[in-house]
Coordinates of C-alpha atoms in Angstrom, one line a residue:
M229 CA -4.6 10.1 -32.6
T230 CA -2.8 6.5 -32.6
T231 CA -4.8 3.2 -32.8
L232 CA -4.1 -0.2 -32.8
F233 CA -6.9 -1.5 -34.8
N234 CA -7.9 -1.6 -38.6
S235 CA -11.0 0.0 -39.8
T236 CA -13.3 -3.1 -39.6
Q237 CA -12.0 -3.6 -35.8
R238 CA -12.3 -0.2 -35.0
Q239 CA -16.1 -0.3 -36.7
R240 CA -16.5 -3.2 -33.9
L241 CA -15.5 -1.1 -31.4
T242 CA -17.6 1.9 -32.3
E243 CA -20.7 -0.5 -32.3
H244 CA -19.8 -1.7 -28.9
L245 CA -19.2 1.9 -27.5
E246 CA -22.7 3.3 -29.0
Q247 CA -24.1 0.0 -27.1
V248 CA -22.6 1.1 -23.7
T249 CA -23.5 4.8 -24.2
Q250 CA -27.5 3.9 -24.7
H251 CA -27.4 1.5 -21.9
I252 CA -25.9 4.0 -19.6
L253 CA -28.1 7.1 -20.8
Q254 CA -31.4 5.1 -20.3
A255 CA -30.5 5.1 -16.5
C256 CA -29.9 9.2 -16.7
R257 CA -31.8 11.2 -14.0
Q258 CA -32.7 14.8 -14.2
H259 CA -32.7 17.3 -11.1
Q260 CA -33.0 21.2 -11.4
S261 CA -29.3 21.2 -10.8
G262 CA -28.2 18.9 -13.6
L263 CA -27.9 15.1 -14.7
Y264 CA -27.2 12.0 -12.5
W265 CA -27.4 8.4 -11.7
L266 CA -28.1 6.4 -9.0
S267 CA -25.3 3.9 -7.5
P268 CA -26.5 0.3 -5.9
Y269 CA -25.6 -0.5 -2.3
Y270 CA -26.2 -3.6 -0.5
T271 CA -28.6 -3.1 2.3
S272 CA -28.0 -6.9 3.3
E273 CA -26.3 -10.0 1.5
T274 CA -28.9 -10.4 -0.9
T275 CA -30.8 -7.1 -1.7
Y276 CA -30.0 -4.0 -2.6
D277 CA -31.0 -0.2 -2.8
F278 CA -29.7 2.9 -4.5
K279 CA -28.2 6.1 -3.5
V280 CA -26.5 9.2 -5.1
T281 CA -22.4 9.5 -5.0
T282 CA -19.9 11.8 -6.7
D283 CA -17.2 9.6 -6.5
L284 CA -14.8 8.3 -9.5
F285 CA -15.4 4.4 -8.6
Q286 CA -19.0 4.1 -9.0
G287 CA -20.5 7.6 -8.7
N288 CA -21.3 10.5 -11.0
S289 CA -17.8 11.7 -11.5
G290 CA -16.9 8.5 -12.9
I291 CA -19.8 8.9 -15.5
A292 CA -19.1 12.4 -15.9
L293 CA -15.5 11.3 -17.1
F294 CA -16.9 8.7 -19.4
F295 CA -18.7 11.4 -21.8
L296 CA -15.6 13.9 -21.3
A297 CA -13.5 10.7 -22.9
R298 CA -16.5 10.7 -25.6
Y299 CA -16.1 14.0 -26.0
S300 CA -12.3 14.2 -26.4
Y301 CA -12.8 11.4 -28.7
S302 CA -15.7 12.7 -31.2
G303 CA -16.0 16.5 -30.2
S304 CA -19.3 15.7 -29.8
Q305 CA -21.0 19.2 -27.9
A306 CA -23.7 16.5 -26.4
D307 CA -21.2 14.7 -24.6
L308 CA -19.5 17.6 -23.1
H309 CA -22.9 18.8 -22.1
I310 CA -23.6 16.0 -20.6
A311 CA -20.6 16.0 -18.6
Q312 CA -21.0 19.5 -17.5
R313 CA -24.6 19.1 -16.3
T314 CA -23.3 15.7 -14.4
M315 CA -20.8 17.8 -12.3
D316 CA -23.3 20.7 -12.1
F317 CA -25.1 18.4 -10.1
V318 CA -22.4 16.7 -8.0
S319 CA -21.5 20.3 -7.2
D320 CA -25.1 21.3 -6.1
H321 CA -24.9 17.6 -4.1
L322 CA -21.8 18.7 -2.1
E323 CA -23.1 21.9 -1.1
Q324 CA -25.9 20.0 0.4
N325 CA -23.6 17.1 1.5
S326 CA -20.6 16.7 2.9
P327 CA -18.0 14.4 1.2
Q328 CA -18.0 10.8 2.5
G329 CA -14.7 10.5 1.1
F330 CA -11.4 12.0 -0.4
G331 CA -9.3 9.4 -2.1
L332 CA -8.8 9.7 -5.9
F333 CA -11.3 7.1 -7.0
T334 CA -13.6 6.9 -3.4
G335 CA -14.3 10.4 -2.7
L336 CA -13.1 14.0 -2.9
S337 CA -9.6 14.0 -4.9
G338 CA -12.2 12.3 -7.7
V339 CA -14.6 15.0 -8.1
I340 CA -11.6 17.6 -8.4
Y341 CA -9.7 15.5 -10.9
T342 CA -12.9 15.5 -13.1
Y343 CA -13.2 19.6 -12.6
I344 CA -9.7 19.6 -13.7
R345 CA -10.5 17.3 -16.8
L346 CA -13.5 19.7 -17.7
F347 CA -11.2 22.5 -17.5
E348 CA -8.4 20.9 -19.8
L349 CA -11.3 20.1 -22.4
G350 CA -12.5 23.7 -22.6
G351 CA -15.3 23.4 -20.3
G352 CA -14.6 26.6 -18.7
Q353 CA -12.8 28.4 -16.1
Q354 CA -15.4 27.9 -13.4
Y355 CA -14.7 24.0 -13.0
L356 CA -10.9 25.0 -12.2
D357 CA -12.2 27.6 -9.9
R358 CA -14.6 24.8 -8.3
A359 CA -11.6 22.4 -8.0
Y360 CA -9.6 24.8 -6.4
A361 CA -12.2 25.9 -3.9
L362 CA -12.7 22.6 -2.7
A363 CA -9.2 21.5 -2.5
L364 CA -8.8 24.6 0.0
T365 CA -11.8 24.1 1.9
Y366 CA -10.9 20.2 2.7
Q367 CA -7.3 20.6 2.8
D368 CA -7.3 19.2 6.7
Q369 CA -9.0 15.8 5.3
L370 CA -7.1 15.5 2.0
V371 CA -3.9 15.8 3.3
R372 CA -3.8 15.0 7.2
Q373 CA -7.0 13.1 8.1
T374 CA -6.8 10.2 5.0
I375 CA -5.4 7.7 6.8
K376 CA -4.0 5.2 4.0
A377 CA -1.7 6.1 1.8
D378 CA -2.5 4.1 -1.4
L379 CA -3.6 5.1 -4.8
L380 CA -7.3 4.4 -5.0
S381 CA -8.4 5.8 -1.5
G382 CA -5.7 7.2 0.1
Y383 CA -3.8 10.4 0.3
S384 CA -1.2 9.2 -2.8
G385 CA -3.8 9.6 -4.7
S386 CA -4.4 13.2 -3.4
L387 CA -0.9 14.1 -4.3
F388 CA -1.5 13.8 -7.7
V389 CA -4.8 15.4 -8.1
L390 CA -3.1 18.4 -6.1
T391 CA -0.1 18.5 -8.1
L392 CA -2.2 18.4 -11.2
L393 CA -4.2 21.1 -9.7
Q394 CA -1.3 23.5 -9.2
H395 CA -0.2 23.1 -12.8
Y396 CA -3.1 24.9 -13.9
H397 CA -3.8 26.9 -10.5
P398 CA -0.2 27.6 -9.3
E399 CA -0.6 29.1 -6.0
P400 CA 1.7 28.7 -2.8
A401 CA -1.1 27.1 -1.1
L402 CA -1.3 24.3 -2.7
I403 CA 2.7 23.7 -3.1
K404 CA 2.6 24.0 0.8
L405 CA -0.1 20.8 0.3
I406 CA 2.1 18.7 -1.9
Q407 CA 4.7 19.3 0.5
E408 CA 2.9 18.2 3.3
L409 CA 2.0 14.9 1.7
I410 CA 5.2 14.5 0.5
D411 CA 6.6 14.8 3.9
R412 CA 3.8 12.1 5.1
L413 CA 5.2 9.4 2.6
V414 CA 8.7 10.1 3.7
A415 CA 7.7 9.8 7.5
E416 CA 5.5 6.7 7.5
A417 CA 8.0 4.9 5.3
R418 CA 8.9 1.6 7.1
P419 CA 11.8 -0.7 6.1
S420 CA 10.9 -4.2 5.2
E421 CA 13.4 -7.3 4.3
K422 CA 13.4 -5.4 1.0
G423 CA 12.4 -2.1 0.3
L424 CA 10.0 0.3 1.7
K425 CA 6.3 -0.1 2.7
W426 CA 3.4 2.0 4.0
D427 CA -0.2 1.2 5.2
Y428 CA 1.0 -1.1 7.6
N429 CA -1.6 0.0 10.3
Q430 CA -5.3 -0.6 11.4
S431 CA -6.7 0.4 8.1
K432 CA -5.9 -2.6 6.2
S433 CA -6.7 -6.6 6.9
A434 CA -3.6 -7.8 5.5
Y435 CA -0.9 -10.3 5.7
D436 CA 1.7 -7.5 5.1
S437 CA 1.5 -4.1 3.4
L438 CA -0.6 -5.0 0.1
T439 CA 0.6 -5.4 -3.4
G440 CA -1.1 -4.0 -6.3
F441 CA -2.3 -0.9 -7.9
S442 CA -5.3 0.0 -6.1
H443 CA -4.4 -0.5 -2.4
G444 CA -0.8 -1.5 -2.4
A445 CA 2.7 -0.7 -3.2
S446 CA 2.4 -0.4 -7.3
G447 CA 0.1 2.3 -6.9
I448 CA 1.9 4.3 -4.3
A449 CA 5.3 3.7 -6.3
Y450 CA 3.4 5.0 -9.5
I451 CA 2.1 8.2 -8.2
L452 CA 5.6 8.6 -6.5
L453 CA 7.0 8.3 -10.2
E454 CA 4.5 10.6 -11.7
V455 CA 5.1 13.2 -9.2
A456 CA 9.3 12.6 -9.3
E457 CA 9.3 13.4 -13.0
Y458 CA 6.9 16.5 -12.5
F459 CA 9.2 18.0 -9.7
D460 CA 12.4 16.3 -10.9
N461 CA 13.2 14.9 -8.1
K462 CA 15.6 12.1 -7.4
A463 CA 14.5 11.5 -3.6
L464 CA 10.7 10.6 -5.1
L465 CA 12.1 8.5 -7.8
Y466 CA 14.0 6.6 -4.7
L467 CA 11.0 6.1 -2.9
A468 CA 9.2 4.8 -5.9
E469 CA 11.7 2.2 -6.5
E470 CA 12.0 1.2 -2.9
A471 CA 8.1 0.6 -3.1
L472 CA 8.5 -1.5 -5.9
L473 CA 11.4 -3.7 -4.3
Y474 CA 9.4 -4.2 -1.4
E475 CA 6.5 -5.9 -3.7
M476 CA 8.7 -7.8 -5.4
Q477 CA 9.1 -10.1 -2.3
Y478 CA 5.5 -11.1 -2.9
F479 CA 5.9 -12.3 -6.6
H480 CA 5.1 -15.8 -6.4
A481 CA 6.6 -17.9 -9.2
D482 CA 4.1 -20.8 -9.0
F483 CA 1.2 -18.1 -9.7
D484 CA 3.8 -16.1 -12.1
N485 CA 2.0 -13.2 -10.5
W486 CA 2.0 -11.4 -7.2
L487 CA 0.0 -12.5 -3.9
D488 CA -3.0 -10.6 -3.0
L489 CA -2.3 -10.4 0.9
R490 CA -5.6 -9.2 1.6
L491 CA -7.1 -11.4 4.5
G492 CA -11.0 -11.7 5.0
S493 CA -12.4 -13.2 8.1
H494 CA -12.1 -16.8 6.5
R495 CA -8.6 -16.5 5.8
L496 CA -8.3 -15.5 9.4
Q497 CA -9.3 -18.9 10.5
T498 CA -6.0 -20.4 9.3
A499 CA -4.4 -22.8 11.7
N500 CA -1.5 -21.6 13.6
I501 CA -2.2 -18.1 12.7
Q502 CA -0.4 -16.5 15.7
H503 CA 2.9 -17.5 14.0
W504 CA 1.6 -15.3 10.9
E505 CA 3.8 -17.6 8.4
L506 CA 3.0 -16.7 5.0
K507 CA 2.8 -20.7 4.0
N508 CA -0.1 -20.9 6.4
F509 CA -2.4 -18.1 4.2
L510 CA -0.9 -19.6 0.8
P511 CA -3.7 -22.2 0.2
H512 CA -6.4 -19.7 1.2
I513 CA -5.1 -16.8 -1.2
Q514 CA -7.0 -16.3 -4.5
E515 CA -5.1 -15.7 -7.7
L516 CA -6.0 -12.8 -9.3
N517 CA -5.1 -10.5 -12.1
S518 CA -6.8 -7.1 -12.6
W519 CA -6.3 -3.3 -12.4
A520 CA -6.6 -3.5 -8.8
H521 CA -5.0 -6.5 -7.5
G522 CA -2.3 -8.8 -9.5
A523 CA -0.1 -8.5 -12.4
A524 CA -2.1 -6.0 -14.7
G525 CA -2.1 -2.9 -12.4
I526 CA 1.6 -3.8 -11.2
G527 CA 2.3 -3.8 -14.7
L528 CA 1.1 -0.2 -14.9
A529 CA 3.8 0.9 -12.6
R530 CA 6.6 -1.3 -14.0
L531 CA 6.1 0.3 -17.1
A532 CA 6.3 3.9 -15.5
A533 CA 9.7 2.7 -13.7
W534 CA 11.2 1.4 -17.2
R535 CA 10.4 4.8 -18.6
A536 CA 11.7 6.8 -15.6
T537 CA 15.0 4.8 -15.3
G538 CA 15.4 3.1 -18.5
K539 CA 16.4 -0.1 -16.2
T540 CA 15.9 -3.6 -18.3
V541 CA 14.7 -5.4 -14.9
Y542 CA 11.3 -3.4 -15.4
L543 CA 10.9 -4.0 -19.1
D544 CA 11.8 -7.6 -18.4
Q545 CA 8.7 -7.8 -15.7
C546 CA 6.4 -6.1 -18.1
R547 CA 7.1 -8.8 -20.5
N548 CA 6.1 -11.5 -18.4
I549 CA 3.4 -9.4 -17.1
A550 CA 2.2 -9.0 -20.9
K551 CA 2.1 -12.9 -20.9
K552 CA 0.3 -13.3 -17.8
C553 CA -2.4 -11.0 -19.2
S554 CA -2.8 -12.8 -22.7
T555 CA -3.4 -16.0 -20.9
T556 CA -5.7 -14.7 -18.2
I557 CA -7.8 -13.2 -21.1
L558 CA -7.6 -16.4 -23.2
R559 CA -8.9 -18.5 -20.0
A560 CA -11.6 -16.3 -19.5
D561 CA -12.9 -18.3 -16.4
R562 CA -14.5 -15.3 -14.6
Q563 CA -17.6 -13.5 -15.3
D564 CA -16.5 -10.0 -14.3
Y565 CA -15.6 -7.6 -17.1
T566 CA -15.4 -4.2 -14.9
V567 CA -12.3 -2.3 -14.6
C568 CA -11.6 -2.8 -11.0
S569 CA -11.6 -6.5 -10.7
G570 CA -12.4 -7.6 -14.0
Y571 CA -11.0 -8.3 -17.9
A572 CA -11.4 -4.3 -18.7
G573 CA -8.8 -3.8 -16.5
L574 CA -6.0 -5.4 -18.1
L575 CA -6.6 -3.3 -21.3
S576 CA -4.8 -0.6 -19.7
F577 CA -1.6 -2.3 -19.4
M578 CA -1.8 -4.4 -22.6
R579 CA -2.8 -0.7 -24.4
D580 CA 0.4 0.8 -23.3
Y581 CA 2.9 -2.1 -23.3
P582 CA 5.3 -1.6 -26.4
H583 CA 4.1 -5.1 -27.5
T584 CA 5.1 -6.7 -31.1
A585 CA 2.6 -8.9 -33.1
Q586 CA 4.2 -11.9 -32.0
E587 CA 3.5 -11.2 -28.2
Y588 CA -0.2 -10.2 -29.0
S589 CA -2.6 -8.5 -31.8
G590 CA -5.2 -6.1 -31.2
E591 CA -7.7 -8.6 -32.0
L592 CA -6.8 -10.1 -28.5
L593 CA -7.6 -6.7 -26.7
L594 CA -10.7 -6.6 -28.8
H595 CA -11.7 -9.8 -27.6
V596 CA -12.5 -8.5 -24.4
I597 CA -14.8 -6.1 -25.5
D598 CA -16.5 -8.5 -27.5
K599 CA -16.9 -11.1 -24.9
A600 CA -17.9 -8.2 -22.1
Q601 CA -20.8 -7.3 -24.6
L602 CA -21.6 -10.7 -25.3
Q603 CA -21.9 -11.4 -21.1
Y604 CA -24.2 -7.9 -21.1
Q605 CA -26.4 -9.2 -23.7
T606 CA -27.1 -12.7 -22.3
T607 CA -26.9 -11.6 -18.5
G608 CA -27.9 -7.6 -18.6
S609 CA -24.6 -7.2 -16.7
Y610 CA -21.1 -6.7 -16.8
N611 CA -20.3 -8.3 -13.4
S612 CA -22.6 -11.4 -13.0
Y613 CA -20.9 -12.4 -9.7
I614 CA -23.1 -10.0 -8.2
S615 CA -26.7 -9.1 -8.4
A616 CA -26.1 -5.5 -8.4
G617 CA -24.2 -5.5 -11.3
R618 CA -26.8 -5.2 -13.9
D619 CA -27.8 -1.8 -12.2
D620 CA -24.1 -0.6 -12.0
Y621 CA -23.0 2.5 -14.3
G622 CA -19.8 3.4 -12.2
L623 CA -16.1 3.6 -14.1
L624 CA -14.2 0.9 -12.3
S625 CA -17.4 -1.1 -11.3
G626 CA -19.7 -1.2 -14.2
A627 CA -20.8 0.5 -17.7
A628 CA -18.8 3.7 -17.7
G629 CA -15.4 1.8 -17.3
I630 CA -16.3 -0.6 -20.3
G631 CA -17.1 2.3 -22.7
Y632 CA -14.1 4.4 -21.1
S633 CA -12.0 1.4 -22.0
I634 CA -13.2 1.3 -25.4
L635 CA -12.3 4.8 -26.2
Q636 CA -8.9 4.3 -25.0
L637 CA -8.5 1.8 -27.5
L638 CA -9.7 3.8 -30.1
D639 CA -7.3 6.4 -29.5
S640 CA -4.3 5.3 -27.5
D641 CA -2.9 8.6 -26.9
M642 CA -6.0 9.4 -24.8
S643 CA -5.5 10.9 -21.2
S644 CA -6.7 7.8 -19.0
I645 CA -7.5 7.9 -15.3
F646 CA -6.7 4.4 -14.9
C647 CA -2.8 5.5 -15.2
P648 CA -3.2 9.3 -15.2
S649 CA -0.2 11.2 -15.9
L650 CA 0.7 14.7 -15.4
P651 CA 1.5 17.5 -18.1
P652 CA 4.8 18.6 -18.9
P653 CA 6.1 21.0 -15.7
H654 CA 6.3 24.5 -16.0
K655 CA 10.3 25.3 -15.5
S656 CA 9.6 27.6 -12.5
I657 CA 8.2 25.0 -10.5
Q658 CA 10.7 21.9 -10.6
Q659 CA 12.7 23.4 -7.3
A660 CA 9.5 23.9 -5.8
I661 CA 9.4 20.9 -3.6
K662 CA 12.4 20.7 -0.6
L663 CA 13.1 17.1 -0.6
N664 CA 16.7 15.9 -1.8
L665 CA 18.0 12.3 -1.9
R666 CA 20.9 12.5 0.6
D667 CA 18.6 14.3 3.4
L668 CA 15.9 11.5 2.5
Q669 CA 17.9 8.8 3.1
R670 CA 20.0 10.7 6.1
G671 CA 16.6 11.1 7.5
L672 CA 15.5 7.4 7.6
L673 CA 19.3 6.5 9.1
K674 CA 18.7 8.8 11.8
K675 CA 15.2 7.3 12.7
Y676 CA 16.6 3.6 12.5
Y677 CA 20.2 4.1 13.3
P678 CA 20.1 7.4 15.4
L679 CA 23.3 5.8 18.0
T680 CA 25.4 4.6 14.9
L681 CA 25.2 7.8 13.1
Q682 CA 26.1 9.5 16.4
Q683 CA 29.2 7.3 16.8
L684 CA 30.1 7.9 13.0
E685 CA 30.1 11.7 13.2
E686 CA 32.7 11.4 16.1
Q687 CA 35.4 8.9 14.1
P688 CA 36.6 10.9 11.1
A689 CA 38.0 7.7 9.6
M690 CA 35.0 6.2 9.3
R691 CA 33.0 9.3 8.6
K692 CA 33.2 8.7 4.9
I693 CA 30.2 6.3 4.7
L694 CA 27.8 9.2 5.8
D695 CA 28.5 10.9 2.3
Q696 CA 27.8 8.1 0.0
E697 CA 24.0 7.9 -1.3
N698 CA 22.9 4.9 0.9
G699 CA 19.8 3.8 1.7
L700 CA 19.2 1.5 4.9
H701 CA 19.9 -1.4 3.3
D702 CA 22.9 -0.3 1.4
F703 CA 24.2 1.4 4.7
E704 CA 23.9 -1.8 6.6
N705 CA 26.0 -3.6 3.9
S706 CA 28.7 -0.8 3.6
L707 CA 29.1 -0.4 7.1
T708 CA 29.4 -4.1 7.9
E709 CA 32.1 -4.2 5.4
Q710 CA 33.7 -1.1 6.8
L711 CA 33.8 -2.8 10.0
L712 CA 35.7 -5.6 8.7
Q713 CA 38.1 -3.6 7.2
A714 CA 38.9 -1.0 9.8
D715 CA 39.5 -0.6 13.5
P716 CA 36.5 1.1 14.9
A717 CA 35.9 2.1 18.3
P718 CA 34.5 -0.5 20.4
S719 CA 31.3 1.7 21.0
L720 CA 30.5 2.0 17.3
Q721 CA 30.6 -1.9 16.8
A722 CA 28.6 -2.0 19.9
V723 CA 25.7 0.6 19.0
F724 CA 25.6 -0.7 15.3
A725 CA 25.1 -4.1 16.3
L726 CA 22.5 -3.1 19.0
E727 CA 20.6 -1.1 16.4
Q728 CA 20.9 -4.0 13.8
T729 CA 19.0 -6.3 16.1
Q730 CA 16.3 -4.0 16.7
N731 CA 15.6 -3.4 13.1
K732 CA 15.6 -6.8 12.1
L733 CA 12.5 -6.7 14.0
W734 CA 11.4 -3.8 12.1
K735 CA 12.0 -5.4 8.8
Q736 CA 10.1 -8.3 9.8
H737 CA 7.2 -6.5 11.3
K738 CA 4.1 -7.3 9.0
G739 CA 1.6 -4.8 10.2
H740 CA -0.9 -3.9 12.9
L741 CA -3.1 -7.1 12.5
C742 CA -0.2 -9.6 12.9
Y743 CA 0.7 -8.3 16.2
S744 CA -3.1 -7.7 17.2
K745 CA -3.7 -11.3 16.5
K746 CA -0.8 -12.5 18.4
N747 CA -1.8 -10.4 21.1
A748 CA -5.3 -11.8 21.2
Y749 CA -4.0 -15.4 21.0
I750 CA -1.5 -14.7 24.2
K751 CA -4.6 -13.1 26.0
S752 CA -6.6 -16.5 25.4
K753 CA -4.0 -18.8 26.1
I754 CA -3.7 -17.4 29.7
Q755 CA -7.1 -17.4 29.9
Q756 CA -7.2 -21.0 29.2
L757 CA -4.1 -22.1 31.6
T758 CA -5.6 -20.1 34.5
D759 CA -9.2 -20.8 33.9
G760 CA -9.8 -18.9 37.2
K761 CA -7.2 -20.2 39.0
M762 CA -3.8 -18.9 39.9
L763 CA -1.5 -19.3 36.8
D764 CA 1.1 -22.1 37.5
L765 CA 3.8 -22.5 34.8
S766 CA 6.1 -25.0 36.5
P767 CA 4.7 -28.1 34.0
H768 CA 4.6 -26.3 30.9
S769 CA 7.7 -25.5 28.4
L770 CA 8.4 -22.1 28.2
M771 CA 10.2 -20.0 25.5
L772 CA 11.1 -16.4 24.3
A773 CA 8.2 -15.6 21.9
D774 CA 9.1 -14.8 18.3
H775 CA 8.3 -11.3 18.2
V776 CA 10.8 -10.5 21.1
S777 CA 14.5 -10.1 20.8
L778 CA 17.1 -9.9 23.8
Y779 CA 20.4 -7.9 23.5
L780 CA 22.9 -7.7 26.3
L781 CA 24.2 -4.1 27.3
D782 CA 27.9 -4.0 28.3
E783 CA 29.1 -1.0 30.4
A784 CA 29.5 1.2 26.9
L785 CA 26.5 0.7 25.7
R786 CA 24.9 1.6 29.1
G787 CA 26.9 4.8 28.9
A788 CA 25.6 5.5 25.4
L789 CA 22.1 4.9 26.1
A790 CA 22.6 6.9 29.5
L791 CA 21.2 4.0 31.8
P792 CA 21.8 2.9 35.1
S793 CA 24.1 0.1 36.4
D794 CA 21.1 -2.4 36.9
K795 CA 19.9 -2.3 33.2
L796 CA 21.6 -5.5 31.7
A797 CA 19.8 -6.2 28.5
V798 CA 17.1 -4.8 26.4
L799 CA 14.2 -6.5 24.9
F800 CA 13.1 -5.4 21.6
I801 CA 9.4 -6.0 21.5
A802 CA 7.2 -6.0 18.5
D803 CA 3.9 -4.9 18.7
E804 CA 0.6 -3.2 16.6
W805 CA 2.4 0.0 16.5
G806 CA 6.1 -1.0 15.8
V807 CA 9.1 -2.1 17.8
S808 CA 9.5 -0.8 21.3
S809 CA 12.1 -1.4 23.8
S810 CA 12.2 -2.6 27.3
Y811 CA 15.5 -2.5 29.8
I812 CA 15.5 -5.3 32.1
G813 CA 17.5 -6.1 35.5
L814 CA 19.3 -9.3 36.3
I815 CA 16.7 -11.8 37.1
S816 CA 14.5 -11.2 33.9
M817 CA 17.6 -11.2 32.0
L818 CA 18.7 -14.6 33.3
I819 CA 15.1 -15.9 32.6
V820 CA 14.9 -14.8 29.0
Q821 CA 18.3 -16.1 28.6
Q822 CA 18.0 -19.7 29.5
V823 CA 14.6 -20.0 27.2
E824 CA 16.2 -17.8 24.1
N825 CA 17.0 -20.9 22.0
T826 CA 16.0 -24.0 24.2
P827 CA 12.5 -24.2 25.5
L828 CA 12.6 -25.4 29.1
T829 CA 9.4 -26.2 31.7
G830 CA 8.5 -23.3 34.1
A831 CA 9.8 -25.7 37.2
L832 CA 13.0 -26.2 35.3
L833 CA 13.7 -22.6 34.3
C834 CA 13.3 -21.4 37.6
D835 CA 15.5 -24.0 38.9
Q836 CA 18.2 -22.8 36.4
V837 CA 17.7 -19.0 37.0
S838 CA 18.1 -19.9 40.9
N839 CA 21.4 -22.0 40.4
K840 CA 22.7 -19.1 37.9
L841 CA 22.0 -16.4 40.7
R842 CA 23.6 -18.2 43.4
S843 CA 26.8 -18.9 41.2
M844 CA 26.8 -15.2 40.4
I845 CA 26.0 -13.8 43.7
G846 CA 26.4 -16.2 46.5
E847 CA 24.6 -16.7 49.1
L848 CA 20.7 -15.6 49.2
D849 CA 17.9 -15.4 51.0
A850 CA 15.8 -18.9 51.8
D851 CA 15.7 -20.8 48.8
H852 CA 11.8 -21.1 48.6
S853 CA 11.5 -17.2 48.9
L854 CA 13.9 -16.5 46.0
K855 CA 12.2 -19.6 43.9
A856 CA 8.8 -17.6 44.4
H857 CA 10.2 -14.4 43.4
I858 CA 11.6 -16.0 40.1
S859 CA 8.4 -17.5 39.4
A860 CA 6.5 -14.3 39.8
Q861 CA 8.6 -13.1 37.6
I862 CA 8.4 -15.6 34.7
R863 CA 4.5 -15.2 35.3
L864 CA 4.8 -11.8 34.2
L865 CA 7.0 -12.4 31.4
F866 CA 4.4 -14.7 30.4
E867 CA 1.7 -12.8 30.8
S868 CA 2.9 -9.7 28.8
G869 CA 3.6 -12.0 25.9
I870 CA 7.3 -11.8 26.2
L871 CA 7.5 -15.8 27.0
T872 CA 5.1 -18.3 25.4
T873 CA 4.4 -22.0 25.8
V874 CA 6.0 -24.5 23.0
D875 CA 2.8 -25.1 21.9
V876 CA 1.9 -21.7 20.8

């Protein structure tokens, strides 16, 4: 047992632990099937009621985990008995009620984890059997129906739990589920300006894929690092580092912290929201440092990355995070000491970071617990921001989390769900996952550069680039350099430039919410301009919308794309679901070309396109008929959001 504290400090921690334990026990209820606690939930903005929940975050599995930690520390059979009886109640409750969620902290995966922990600590084989039975019964929900990828409530948390379960209960069925989850992570990885990201769909209300440990990139990276080490898999390690690279885009030097990219309804009232520029949201972004959001949780992923790779860049980031956490504790300007969003959540990183006495002492960590207990004694709550805090005994949201954090300080070697770890693997399991780094990278390239790869395969002099271990960004840089040095076929240069244009939009894509808001704005603008009348764009300055790119097609490209000769250009259009392609003919191409870089009024645009057509084709039909046709096409492009007004 390793400790950071002297005997006097340990005594203070022990006294605090007993106070928290008594506070939790006084709310315990008995049922014929076992012990349980009620969780508060809000019925309106100001009133709350109670219900039974089974999750780790606020429910009975989290409280059972606290008593298991007590048992791990003290060996008291009374603590083990409470944990067992609580999970017996959870088992009975789940037999009568369907799970309400499936994530690690918000649903069934957390229940399975707690059963496994009971088994690990000698609670009995029946708990491992229950864990396995639940995993198989709800495998579809755990693996295929969970929408989010994140650690807290998504399928990456389930990946960790299923990997842990198969360690103790090795079965081909579990390996199959683990493989499915890994395949999902690979399939749903999307490129950004740097790195790869997940959770860009309608499940998150955010500026971009989130940062942070609970809902964001660090949590996903952390699980990938754990599973990568367990299966000795370089491809998963690569994905983890790509997630961390993505997240660094949102490190904000002025905050010395990562931005919380969540967007509530008040932030969505920002002026010029249709442009979706970060600078417009910054004044409304709250600077947070907690386990869930901000530096402390992100530090857990950086610590894991440093241990996995030995790269000093991660240790340097941890060093800065430690300073940030010390400052946050000393400032103490919030009345929240819970693990998820409060000061107790900083302790996991600060306990594990290999700090020196010059950086901070154990007294600083003890200070968090002292202040938490002082607030509880004066307000009856560990989170006085919310009225339900005084009745919250949850692991992440209330009293059990304070007690669990104290135990982590008393024994810094103790396993922690706040930064969960897998045991050393069985040697026979390390090759069980079918994913290697080269196939992973090739798969990403095939997804975003299919024509370029096809061309490279046909050119022996250039093909060697495919033998290198390159991610998307490295591939682009390497091929660009090779094209400058070699004499490649024109078709290779053409398709590479085409796909680069499309992938630029992929990298700039900020997720479902961004384009949902853009489209809502476009519809409102059309409504405003028509107001029940025929849409007349002649007096309005028009330009190409910022979510659209134009690319002209030559004969070689049309051949490579198997397009008819009348398709002269392609529009790459970013929308809620990704980036789509629309192939256009002569008139649409000329319209878009004129306003690609310079705004024009609808009338002038119509005139310029008409003149261009006459110069290209010669004598045409009556002037008014041609202009009417052009005007109709301009209107169609505007109504589809491809063209927009300058004041947008």
